Short mmCIF file of C-alpha atoms and ligand atoms in Angstrom, two decimals:
data_model
loop_
_atom_site.label_atom_id
_atom_site.label_comp_id
_atom_site.label_asym_id
_atom_site.label_seq_id
_atom_site.Cartn_x
_atom_site.Cartn_y
_atom_site.Cartn_z
CA MET A 1392 119.93 -20.34 -33.79
CA THR A 1393 118.31 -22.83 -36.52
CA SER A 1394 116.28 -25.75 -35.31
CA SER A 1395 118.50 -28.42 -37.21
CA LEU A 1396 121.54 -26.53 -35.58
CA PHE A 1397 120.19 -26.93 -32.18
CA SER A 1398 119.36 -30.38 -32.81
CA VAL A 1399 122.75 -31.47 -33.76
CA LEU A 1400 123.91 -29.49 -30.45
CA PHE A 1401 121.70 -31.52 -28.25
CA ALA A 1402 122.56 -35.02 -29.85
CA GLY A 1403 126.43 -33.84 -29.71
CA ALA A 1404 125.92 -33.19 -25.92
CA LEU A 1405 124.15 -36.00 -25.33
CA LEU A 1406 126.69 -38.36 -27.11
CA LEU A 1407 129.48 -36.51 -25.19
CA THR A 1408 127.76 -36.57 -21.89
CA THR A 1409 127.12 -40.28 -22.16
CA LEU A 1410 130.52 -40.98 -23.45
CA ALA A 1411 132.09 -39.22 -20.58
CA LYS A 1412 129.69 -41.14 -17.69
CA LEU A 1413 131.06 -44.38 -19.49
CA TRP A 1414 134.57 -43.45 -19.65
CA LEU A 1415 134.44 -42.31 -15.73
CA ALA A 1416 132.65 -45.57 -14.87
CA ARG A 1417 135.18 -47.59 -16.74
CA ARG A 1418 138.03 -45.88 -14.86
CA GLN A 1419 136.12 -46.35 -11.52
CA ILE A 1420 135.91 -50.03 -12.07
CA ALA A 1421 139.58 -50.35 -13.38
CA HIS A 1422 140.91 -48.30 -10.26
CA ILE A 1423 138.91 -50.69 -8.07
CA ALA A 1424 140.07 -53.75 -9.75
CA ALA A 1425 143.70 -52.69 -9.48
CA HIS A 1426 143.67 -52.46 -5.65
CA ARG A 1427 141.43 -55.37 -4.80
CA SER A 1428 144.14 -57.68 -3.81
CA ALA A 1429 145.20 -55.81 -0.84
CA VAL A 1430 143.46 -53.69 2.01
CA PRO A 1431 145.11 -50.26 2.15
CA GLN A 1432 147.89 -49.55 4.51
CA ALA A 1433 145.53 -47.10 6.51
CA PHE A 1434 142.81 -49.64 7.32
CA HIS A 1435 145.04 -52.55 8.01
CA GLY A 1436 143.65 -54.34 11.48
CA GLN A 1437 140.27 -52.44 10.70
CA ILE A 1438 138.95 -53.83 8.01
CA ASP A 1439 139.87 -57.45 6.55
CA LEU A 1440 140.68 -58.57 3.06
CA ALA A 1441 137.21 -60.42 2.61
CA ALA A 1442 135.21 -56.90 3.45
CA HIS A 1443 137.53 -55.27 1.25
CA GLN A 1444 136.83 -57.50 -1.80
CA LYS A 1445 133.01 -57.52 -0.94
CA ALA A 1446 133.15 -53.68 -1.37
CA ALA A 1447 135.15 -53.78 -4.37
CA ASP A 1448 132.92 -56.56 -5.89
CA TYR A 1449 129.65 -54.59 -4.97
CA THR A 1450 131.04 -51.17 -6.00
CA SER A 1451 132.05 -52.64 -9.48
CA THR A 1452 128.72 -54.37 -9.73
CA LYS A 1453 126.68 -51.36 -9.12
CA THR A 1454 129.06 -49.27 -11.40
CA ARG A 1455 128.66 -51.62 -14.34
CA PHE A 1456 124.80 -51.63 -14.18
CA SER A 1457 124.71 -47.91 -13.88
CA MET A 1458 126.59 -48.06 -17.44
CA LEU A 1459 123.79 -49.99 -19.05
CA SER A 1460 121.14 -47.61 -17.28
CA SER A 1461 123.29 -44.36 -18.54
CA LEU A 1462 122.91 -45.95 -22.10
CA PHE A 1463 119.14 -46.64 -21.57
CA ASP A 1464 118.55 -43.14 -20.31
CA ALA A 1465 120.16 -41.58 -23.17
CA ALA A 1466 117.94 -43.90 -25.60
CA LEU A 1467 114.81 -43.00 -23.82
CA LEU A 1468 115.57 -39.12 -23.81
CA LEU A 1469 116.21 -39.30 -27.83
CA ALA A 1470 112.96 -41.32 -28.18
CA PHE A 1471 111.23 -38.70 -26.18
CA THR A 1472 112.81 -35.73 -28.19
CA LEU A 1473 114.28 -36.07 -31.67
CA GLY A 1474 111.96 -39.48 -31.70
CA GLY A 1475 108.78 -37.29 -31.14
CA GLY A 1476 107.89 -39.19 -28.20
CA ILE A 1477 106.80 -35.95 -26.52
CA GLN A 1478 104.90 -34.71 -29.48
CA TRP A 1479 103.08 -37.98 -29.61
CA ALA A 1480 101.89 -37.64 -26.00
CA ALA A 1481 100.78 -34.06 -26.63
CA ASP A 1482 98.84 -35.24 -29.82
CA LEU A 1483 97.00 -37.85 -28.03
CA TRP A 1484 95.16 -35.41 -25.70
CA GLN A 1485 94.63 -32.77 -28.41
CA HIS A 1486 90.92 -33.58 -28.80
CA ALA A 1487 90.20 -34.67 -25.19
CA TYR A 1488 90.69 -31.41 -23.87
CA THR A 1489 90.18 -27.78 -25.01
CA SER A 1490 92.02 -25.86 -22.46
CA PRO A 1491 95.79 -25.72 -23.10
CA VAL A 1492 96.58 -26.15 -19.20
CA ALA A 1493 94.52 -29.32 -19.32
CA GLN A 1494 96.14 -30.48 -22.28
CA GLY A 1495 99.52 -29.54 -21.20
CA MET A 1496 99.12 -31.64 -17.99
CA ALA A 1497 97.72 -34.53 -19.61
CA ALA A 1498 100.98 -34.66 -21.87
CA ILE A 1499 103.32 -33.96 -18.88
CA VAL A 1500 101.70 -36.62 -16.75
CA LEU A 1501 101.91 -39.08 -19.25
CA VAL A 1502 105.31 -38.57 -20.18
CA MET A 1503 106.36 -38.80 -16.45
CA VAL A 1504 104.50 -41.97 -15.92
CA LEU A 1505 105.79 -43.51 -19.10
CA SER A 1506 109.48 -42.71 -18.11
CA SER A 1507 108.94 -43.96 -14.45
CA LEU A 1508 107.57 -47.24 -15.63
CA LEU A 1509 110.13 -47.90 -18.18
CA GLU A 1510 112.84 -47.02 -15.58
CA MET A 1511 111.21 -49.44 -13.10
CA PRO A 1512 112.81 -52.78 -14.66
CA PHE A 1513 116.07 -51.10 -13.64
CA ASP A 1514 115.27 -50.10 -10.01
CA LEU A 1515 113.82 -53.75 -9.65
CA TYR A 1516 117.05 -55.12 -10.65
CA ARG A 1517 119.23 -52.86 -8.39
CA THR A 1518 117.14 -53.88 -5.40
CA PHE A 1519 116.23 -57.31 -5.93
CA VAL A 1520 119.35 -58.56 -7.75
CA ILE A 1521 122.44 -56.16 -6.81
CA GLU A 1522 121.47 -55.46 -3.00
CA ALA A 1523 120.04 -58.82 -2.52
CA ARG A 1524 123.32 -60.46 -3.60
CA TYR A 1525 125.25 -58.58 -1.33
CA GLY A 1526 122.71 -59.06 1.52
CA PHE A 1527 121.78 -55.35 1.85
CA ASN A 1528 118.04 -55.74 0.54
CA LYS A 1529 115.32 -56.37 3.16
CA MET A 1530 112.25 -55.47 1.19
CA THR A 1531 109.91 -57.87 -0.25
CA LEU A 1532 108.18 -57.52 -3.80
CA GLY A 1533 105.09 -56.69 -1.58
CA LEU A 1534 106.83 -53.88 0.25
CA TYR A 1535 108.27 -52.56 -2.96
CA LEU A 1536 104.96 -52.29 -4.81
CA ILE A 1537 103.14 -50.55 -1.91
CA ASP A 1538 106.12 -48.12 -1.71
CA ALA A 1539 105.63 -47.18 -5.49
CA LEU A 1540 101.97 -46.96 -5.16
CA LYS A 1541 102.12 -44.56 -2.14
CA SER A 1542 104.67 -42.60 -3.90
CA MET A 1543 102.61 -42.08 -6.98
CA LEU A 1544 99.62 -41.37 -4.93
CA LEU A 1545 101.74 -39.01 -2.79
CA GLY A 1546 103.28 -37.45 -6.31
CA ALA A 1547 99.51 -37.08 -7.78
CA VAL A 1548 98.25 -35.26 -4.50
CA ILE A 1549 101.27 -32.76 -4.05
CA GLY A 1550 102.33 -32.64 -7.52
CA LEU A 1551 99.35 -32.14 -9.59
CA PRO A 1552 98.03 -28.82 -8.04
CA LEU A 1553 101.77 -27.54 -8.25
CA LEU A 1554 101.83 -28.44 -11.92
CA PHE A 1555 98.34 -26.56 -12.31
CA GLY A 1556 99.44 -23.77 -10.63
CA VAL A 1557 102.94 -23.40 -12.64
CA LEU A 1558 100.97 -23.80 -15.95
CA LEU A 1559 98.25 -21.35 -15.12
CA LEU A 1560 100.79 -18.85 -14.26
CA MET A 1561 103.11 -19.47 -17.03
CA GLU A 1562 99.96 -18.71 -19.27
CA ARG A 1563 98.49 -15.79 -17.62
CA MET A 1564 101.27 -13.45 -16.09
CA GLY A 1565 102.94 -12.39 -19.25
CA GLU A 1566 106.58 -11.71 -19.60
CA ASN A 1567 107.43 -12.06 -16.25
CA TRP A 1568 105.77 -15.11 -15.28
CA TRP A 1569 108.99 -16.58 -14.36
CA LEU A 1570 109.36 -14.75 -11.28
CA TYR A 1571 105.54 -15.72 -9.92
CA VAL A 1572 106.60 -19.38 -10.55
CA TRP A 1573 109.96 -19.05 -8.65
CA GLY A 1574 107.63 -17.39 -5.52
CA VAL A 1575 105.35 -20.07 -5.89
CA TRP A 1576 108.43 -22.79 -6.16
CA VAL A 1577 109.99 -21.09 -3.14
CA MET A 1578 106.87 -21.19 -0.94
CA PHE A 1579 106.18 -24.67 -1.92
CA SER A 1580 109.78 -25.89 -1.25
CA LEU A 1581 109.69 -24.52 2.17
CA LEU A 1582 106.05 -25.89 2.86
CA LEU A 1583 107.35 -29.27 1.79
CA LEU A 1584 110.32 -28.88 4.21
CA PHE A 1585 107.95 -28.51 7.34
CA LEU A 1586 105.64 -31.29 6.25
CA TYR A 1587 108.20 -33.76 5.37
CA PRO A 1588 109.08 -34.92 8.56
CA THR A 1589 105.50 -34.82 10.49
CA PHE A 1590 103.65 -35.90 7.55
CA ILE A 1591 105.50 -37.63 4.60
CA ALA A 1592 108.18 -39.65 6.28
CA PRO A 1593 106.04 -41.36 8.49
CA LEU A 1594 104.02 -42.66 5.46
CA PHE A 1595 106.83 -44.87 4.78
CA ASN A 1596 108.58 -45.51 8.10
CA LYS A 1597 107.78 -45.92 11.86
CA PHE A 1598 109.54 -43.21 13.95
CA LEU A 1599 109.82 -43.92 17.62
CA PRO A 1600 111.30 -41.71 20.17
CA LEU A 1601 114.73 -42.82 21.26
CA GLN A 1602 114.44 -45.46 24.18
CA ASP A 1603 117.94 -45.94 25.16
CA ALA A 1604 118.12 -43.51 28.45
CA SER A 1605 121.84 -43.39 28.86
CA LEU A 1606 122.61 -42.72 25.05
CA LYS A 1607 119.63 -40.13 25.09
CA ALA A 1608 121.44 -38.47 28.22
CA ARG A 1609 124.69 -38.36 26.47
CA ILE A 1610 123.34 -36.94 22.99
CA GLU A 1611 120.90 -34.19 25.15
CA THR A 1612 124.54 -33.02 26.91
CA LEU A 1613 126.13 -32.87 23.40
CA LEU A 1614 122.93 -30.93 21.81
CA GLN A 1615 123.16 -28.51 25.01
CA LYS A 1616 127.17 -28.27 24.67
CA CYS A 1617 126.70 -27.05 20.91
CA GLY A 1618 123.92 -24.95 21.55
CA PHE A 1619 121.32 -26.81 19.59
CA THR A 1620 117.54 -27.53 20.04
CA ALA A 1621 115.85 -30.31 18.74
CA GLN A 1622 112.24 -31.37 18.66
CA GLY A 1623 112.84 -34.77 19.69
CA LEU A 1624 115.19 -37.79 18.99
CA PHE A 1625 113.83 -40.69 16.84
CA VAL A 1626 114.88 -44.17 15.95
CA MET A 1627 113.71 -45.17 12.13
CA ASP A 1628 113.03 -48.59 10.94
CA GLY A 1629 115.30 -48.51 8.17
CA SER A 1630 116.25 -52.21 8.40
CA LYS A 1631 112.55 -52.75 6.96
CA ARG A 1632 114.14 -51.96 3.65
CA SER A 1633 117.81 -52.19 3.59
CA ALA A 1634 121.21 -52.95 5.45
CA HIS A 1635 122.46 -49.63 5.12
CA GLY A 1636 122.66 -47.47 8.03
CA ASN A 1637 122.45 -43.44 8.30
CA ALA A 1638 121.79 -40.96 10.53
CA TYR A 1639 119.90 -37.50 9.56
CA PHE A 1640 118.40 -34.31 10.36
CA THR A 1641 114.81 -33.15 9.30
CA GLY A 1642 113.10 -29.91 9.62
CA PHE A 1643 114.25 -26.68 10.53
CA GLY A 1644 113.75 -24.14 13.12
CA LYS A 1645 112.41 -25.15 16.58
CA SER A 1646 110.99 -28.15 14.58
CA LYS A 1647 114.27 -30.09 14.14
CA ARG A 1648 114.12 -33.54 14.38
CA ILE A 1649 117.30 -36.05 14.60
CA VAL A 1650 116.80 -39.39 12.92
CA PHE A 1651 118.84 -42.60 13.38
CA PHE A 1652 118.21 -45.56 11.28
CA ASP A 1653 117.95 -48.60 13.69
CA THR A 1654 120.87 -50.41 11.65
CA LEU A 1655 123.34 -47.57 12.59
CA LEU A 1656 122.43 -47.80 16.35
CA ALA A 1657 122.82 -51.40 16.41
CA ARG A 1658 126.49 -51.18 15.13
CA LEU A 1659 128.06 -47.94 16.80
CA THR A 1660 129.28 -47.49 20.13
CA PRO A 1661 127.56 -44.54 22.08
CA SER A 1662 130.66 -42.45 21.82
CA GLU A 1663 130.59 -43.20 18.13
CA ILE A 1664 127.21 -42.28 17.70
CA GLU A 1665 127.98 -38.96 19.55
CA ALA A 1666 130.61 -38.37 17.15
CA VAL A 1667 128.26 -38.95 13.91
CA LEU A 1668 125.58 -36.71 15.45
CA ALA A 1669 128.35 -34.01 15.94
CA HIS A 1670 129.43 -34.36 12.20
CA GLU A 1671 125.70 -33.77 11.47
CA LEU A 1672 125.23 -30.80 14.02
CA GLY A 1673 128.50 -29.17 12.02
CA HIS A 1674 126.65 -29.25 8.91
CA PHE A 1675 123.96 -26.90 10.91
CA LYS A 1676 126.73 -24.85 12.93
CA ARG A 1677 128.46 -24.15 9.74
CA ARG A 1678 125.19 -23.14 8.04
CA HIS A 1679 125.61 -25.67 5.37
CA VAL A 1680 121.95 -26.59 5.22
CA LEU A 1681 120.84 -22.85 4.55
CA LYS A 1682 123.54 -22.59 2.01
CA ARG A 1683 122.44 -25.29 0.20
CA ILE A 1684 118.79 -24.19 0.25
CA ALA A 1685 119.64 -20.75 -0.80
CA THR A 1686 121.69 -22.15 -3.97
CA THR A 1687 119.07 -24.36 -4.93
CA PHE A 1688 116.67 -21.07 -4.88
CA ALA A 1689 119.13 -18.91 -7.06
CA MET A 1690 119.67 -21.71 -9.41
CA SER A 1691 115.85 -22.29 -9.42
CA LEU A 1692 115.68 -18.44 -10.21
CA ALA A 1693 118.11 -18.45 -13.02
CA LEU A 1694 116.75 -21.75 -14.72
CA LEU A 1695 113.08 -20.27 -14.94
CA TRP A 1696 114.43 -17.15 -16.42
CA LEU A 1697 116.41 -19.21 -18.93
CA LEU A 1698 113.24 -21.15 -19.64
CA ALA A 1699 111.36 -17.92 -20.29
CA GLN A 1700 114.02 -16.79 -22.82
CA LEU A 1701 114.20 -20.14 -24.74
CA MET A 1702 110.44 -20.58 -25.00
CA LYS A 1703 110.18 -17.54 -27.10
CA SER A 1704 112.22 -19.22 -29.85
CA GLY A 1705 110.87 -21.93 -32.22
CA TRP A 1706 114.01 -23.60 -32.65
CA PHE A 1707 113.84 -24.55 -29.02
CA PHE A 1708 110.67 -26.66 -29.65
CA HIS A 1709 111.49 -27.74 -33.31
CA GLY A 1710 115.15 -28.59 -32.61
CA LEU A 1711 113.90 -31.17 -29.87
CA GLY A 1712 111.40 -32.92 -31.87
CA VAL A 1713 108.31 -30.79 -30.75
CA THR A 1714 105.99 -29.35 -33.77
CA THR A 1715 103.11 -27.69 -31.44
CA PRO A 1716 105.09 -25.09 -29.04
CA SER A 1717 102.94 -24.64 -26.09
CA THR A 1718 104.11 -23.47 -22.45
CA ALA A 1719 103.56 -27.03 -20.77
CA LEU A 1720 105.74 -28.50 -23.59
CA ALA A 1721 108.52 -26.23 -22.86
CA LEU A 1722 108.65 -26.79 -19.32
CA LEU A 1723 108.83 -30.65 -20.04
CA LEU A 1724 111.36 -30.29 -22.64
CA PHE A 1725 113.51 -28.03 -20.70
CA PHE A 1726 113.52 -30.14 -17.31
CA MET A 1727 114.37 -33.18 -19.38
CA VAL A 1728 117.01 -31.91 -21.56
CA MET A 1729 118.56 -29.70 -19.02
CA PRO A 1730 120.75 -32.26 -17.19
CA ILE A 1731 122.73 -33.08 -20.38
CA PHE A 1732 123.93 -29.47 -20.32
CA SER A 1733 124.48 -29.32 -16.94
CA PHE A 1734 126.47 -32.16 -16.27
CA LEU A 1735 129.57 -30.48 -16.54
CA LEU A 1736 128.56 -28.73 -13.43
CA HIS A 1737 128.94 -32.00 -11.30
CA PRO A 1738 132.73 -31.54 -10.45
CA LEU A 1739 131.51 -28.28 -8.88
CA THR A 1740 128.58 -29.20 -6.83
CA SER A 1741 130.71 -32.04 -5.52
CA ALA A 1742 133.62 -30.14 -4.77
CA PHE A 1743 131.27 -27.82 -2.58
CA SER A 1744 129.97 -30.86 -0.87
CA ARG A 1745 132.99 -32.61 0.01
CA LYS A 1746 134.15 -29.10 1.47
CA HIS A 1747 131.19 -28.94 3.59
CA GLU A 1748 132.12 -32.56 4.67
CA PHE A 1749 135.51 -31.74 5.68
CA GLU A 1750 134.10 -28.89 7.74
CA ALA A 1751 131.45 -31.02 9.64
CA ASP A 1752 134.19 -33.43 10.28
CA ALA A 1753 136.37 -30.57 11.83
CA TYR A 1754 133.39 -29.55 13.83
CA ALA A 1755 133.01 -32.98 15.35
CA ALA A 1756 136.48 -33.24 16.07
CA GLN A 1757 136.29 -30.39 18.19
CA GLN A 1758 133.11 -31.14 20.07
CA THR A 1759 133.89 -34.97 20.36
CA ASP A 1760 136.76 -37.50 19.70
CA ALA A 1761 137.93 -37.43 16.15
CA GLY A 1762 138.99 -40.98 16.74
CA ASP A 1763 135.60 -41.99 17.58
CA LEU A 1764 134.18 -40.44 14.26
CA SER A 1765 136.99 -42.24 12.24
CA SER A 1766 135.91 -45.71 13.96
CA ALA A 1767 132.19 -44.83 13.20
CA LEU A 1768 133.31 -44.28 9.57
CA VAL A 1769 135.18 -47.50 9.34
CA LYS A 1770 132.41 -49.33 10.26
CA MET A 1771 129.82 -47.30 7.95
CA TYR A 1772 132.39 -47.91 5.08
CA GLN A 1773 132.51 -51.57 5.96
CA ASP A 1774 128.77 -52.15 6.48
CA ASN A 1775 127.62 -50.26 3.57
CA ALA A 1776 130.50 -52.00 1.34
CA ALA A 1777 131.61 -48.83 0.30
CA THR A 1778 135.05 -48.78 -1.58
CA LEU A 1779 138.02 -47.66 0.01
CA THR A 1780 139.70 -47.04 -3.29
CA PRO A 1781 137.56 -45.07 -5.63
CA ASP A 1782 139.33 -43.82 -8.70
CA PRO A 1783 140.30 -40.08 -8.09
CA LEU A 1784 138.84 -38.54 -11.19
CA TYR A 1785 135.34 -40.64 -10.63
CA SER A 1786 135.51 -39.16 -7.09
CA MET A 1787 136.27 -35.79 -7.94
CA PHE A 1788 133.21 -35.72 -10.60
CA TYR A 1789 130.50 -37.21 -8.44
CA ALA A 1790 131.44 -37.92 -4.77
CA SER A 1791 129.43 -36.02 -2.21
CA HIS A 1792 131.62 -37.19 0.48
CA PRO A 1793 135.54 -37.33 0.38
CA PRO A 1794 137.59 -40.60 -0.55
CA ALA A 1795 137.89 -42.75 2.81
CA LEU A 1796 141.59 -42.46 2.73
CA ILE A 1797 141.79 -38.96 2.36
CA ARG A 1798 139.00 -38.42 4.82
CA ILE A 1799 140.40 -40.57 7.71
CA GLY A 1800 143.92 -39.11 6.90
CA ARG A 1801 142.76 -35.61 7.66
CA LEU A 1802 140.63 -36.83 10.69
CA GLN A 1803 143.79 -38.33 12.13
CA THR A 1804 145.57 -34.88 12.03
CA LEU A 1805 142.69 -32.97 13.75
ZN1 ZN B 1432 128.22 -34.71 6.45
#
């Protein structure tokens, strides 16, 4: 491989993935527009035309905006790599620090801070224009800025020591550094899973124990029936930021918590809440959570090994616009460029995710009433203005959940 050949390969892959993203988005918008005039037969009487059209418009607006942000992301990546942005960020610290680890950290932090600042206008537009136009945004600009500041501080407190450790291992551990880094990464991820529910999530939201005694009793009966132990049932003030609703589990082992968004509790009946919870329990019972964690760990081992091979070659650096190879720049380049080459894995990971959703639905239908789950889903589609008629190919590529018609159709047969 020569540097210029690798540059051509990279630019070609970037062009192809960007075109593929734009093409899929165009298909999605066209498909939604073609089905905008009528509510699909299966949802007659449950979703009215106005709600259906709001979902169509909201989804199209978001998809159209995602086309713009895909173009911007591609341009930014080009500027950082072939345009010499990363090399510039590295040169800036050449005289400020003598240790390669400190130089590397400074370059990585600068590139990350710059890209998040440049991405910020897109996020602001999404939140304060698109989400606001459809009545979903509940955030003030003040809260947005406080969130951003908190995330940045949290990123620094957690991320900087991790980055320092990783770079040190890469420098000092010889040929097999990737095994050591992987070990640190696995421990760090597990630690984060433990810390998240009790220390990190409360920095952003309030979690109050579920008060409603009758609902609590119903849920506890369901948990017992499913042989499930959780440390508590909590209600999160999701309405502080957005009108979108959700329910989830955090933590693992005995420290599992069940969290309901207040927005969801306000909308669903007790039996629908039970059905949604049974679906989430299904993810645990069918070991989806464990499988997902195991897959992530296996993938990261493979990626670190790949990085160890790539950084031995000059073409990897020079082909991506870096003239002073170093371990830190290898790490940075690898994680910036990798999504371009792994884009084609999307349909595979989405298919696995949809398979898990079907299994969790089947579990919920066994433990509770399938009709309750489907009426809860219909309310959630409506409240979140999720389209009922996505483009099949777009869904196959990206959707983590089965399309509404197929999912509800399957529930009716259970
Ligand atoms: Zn699910």
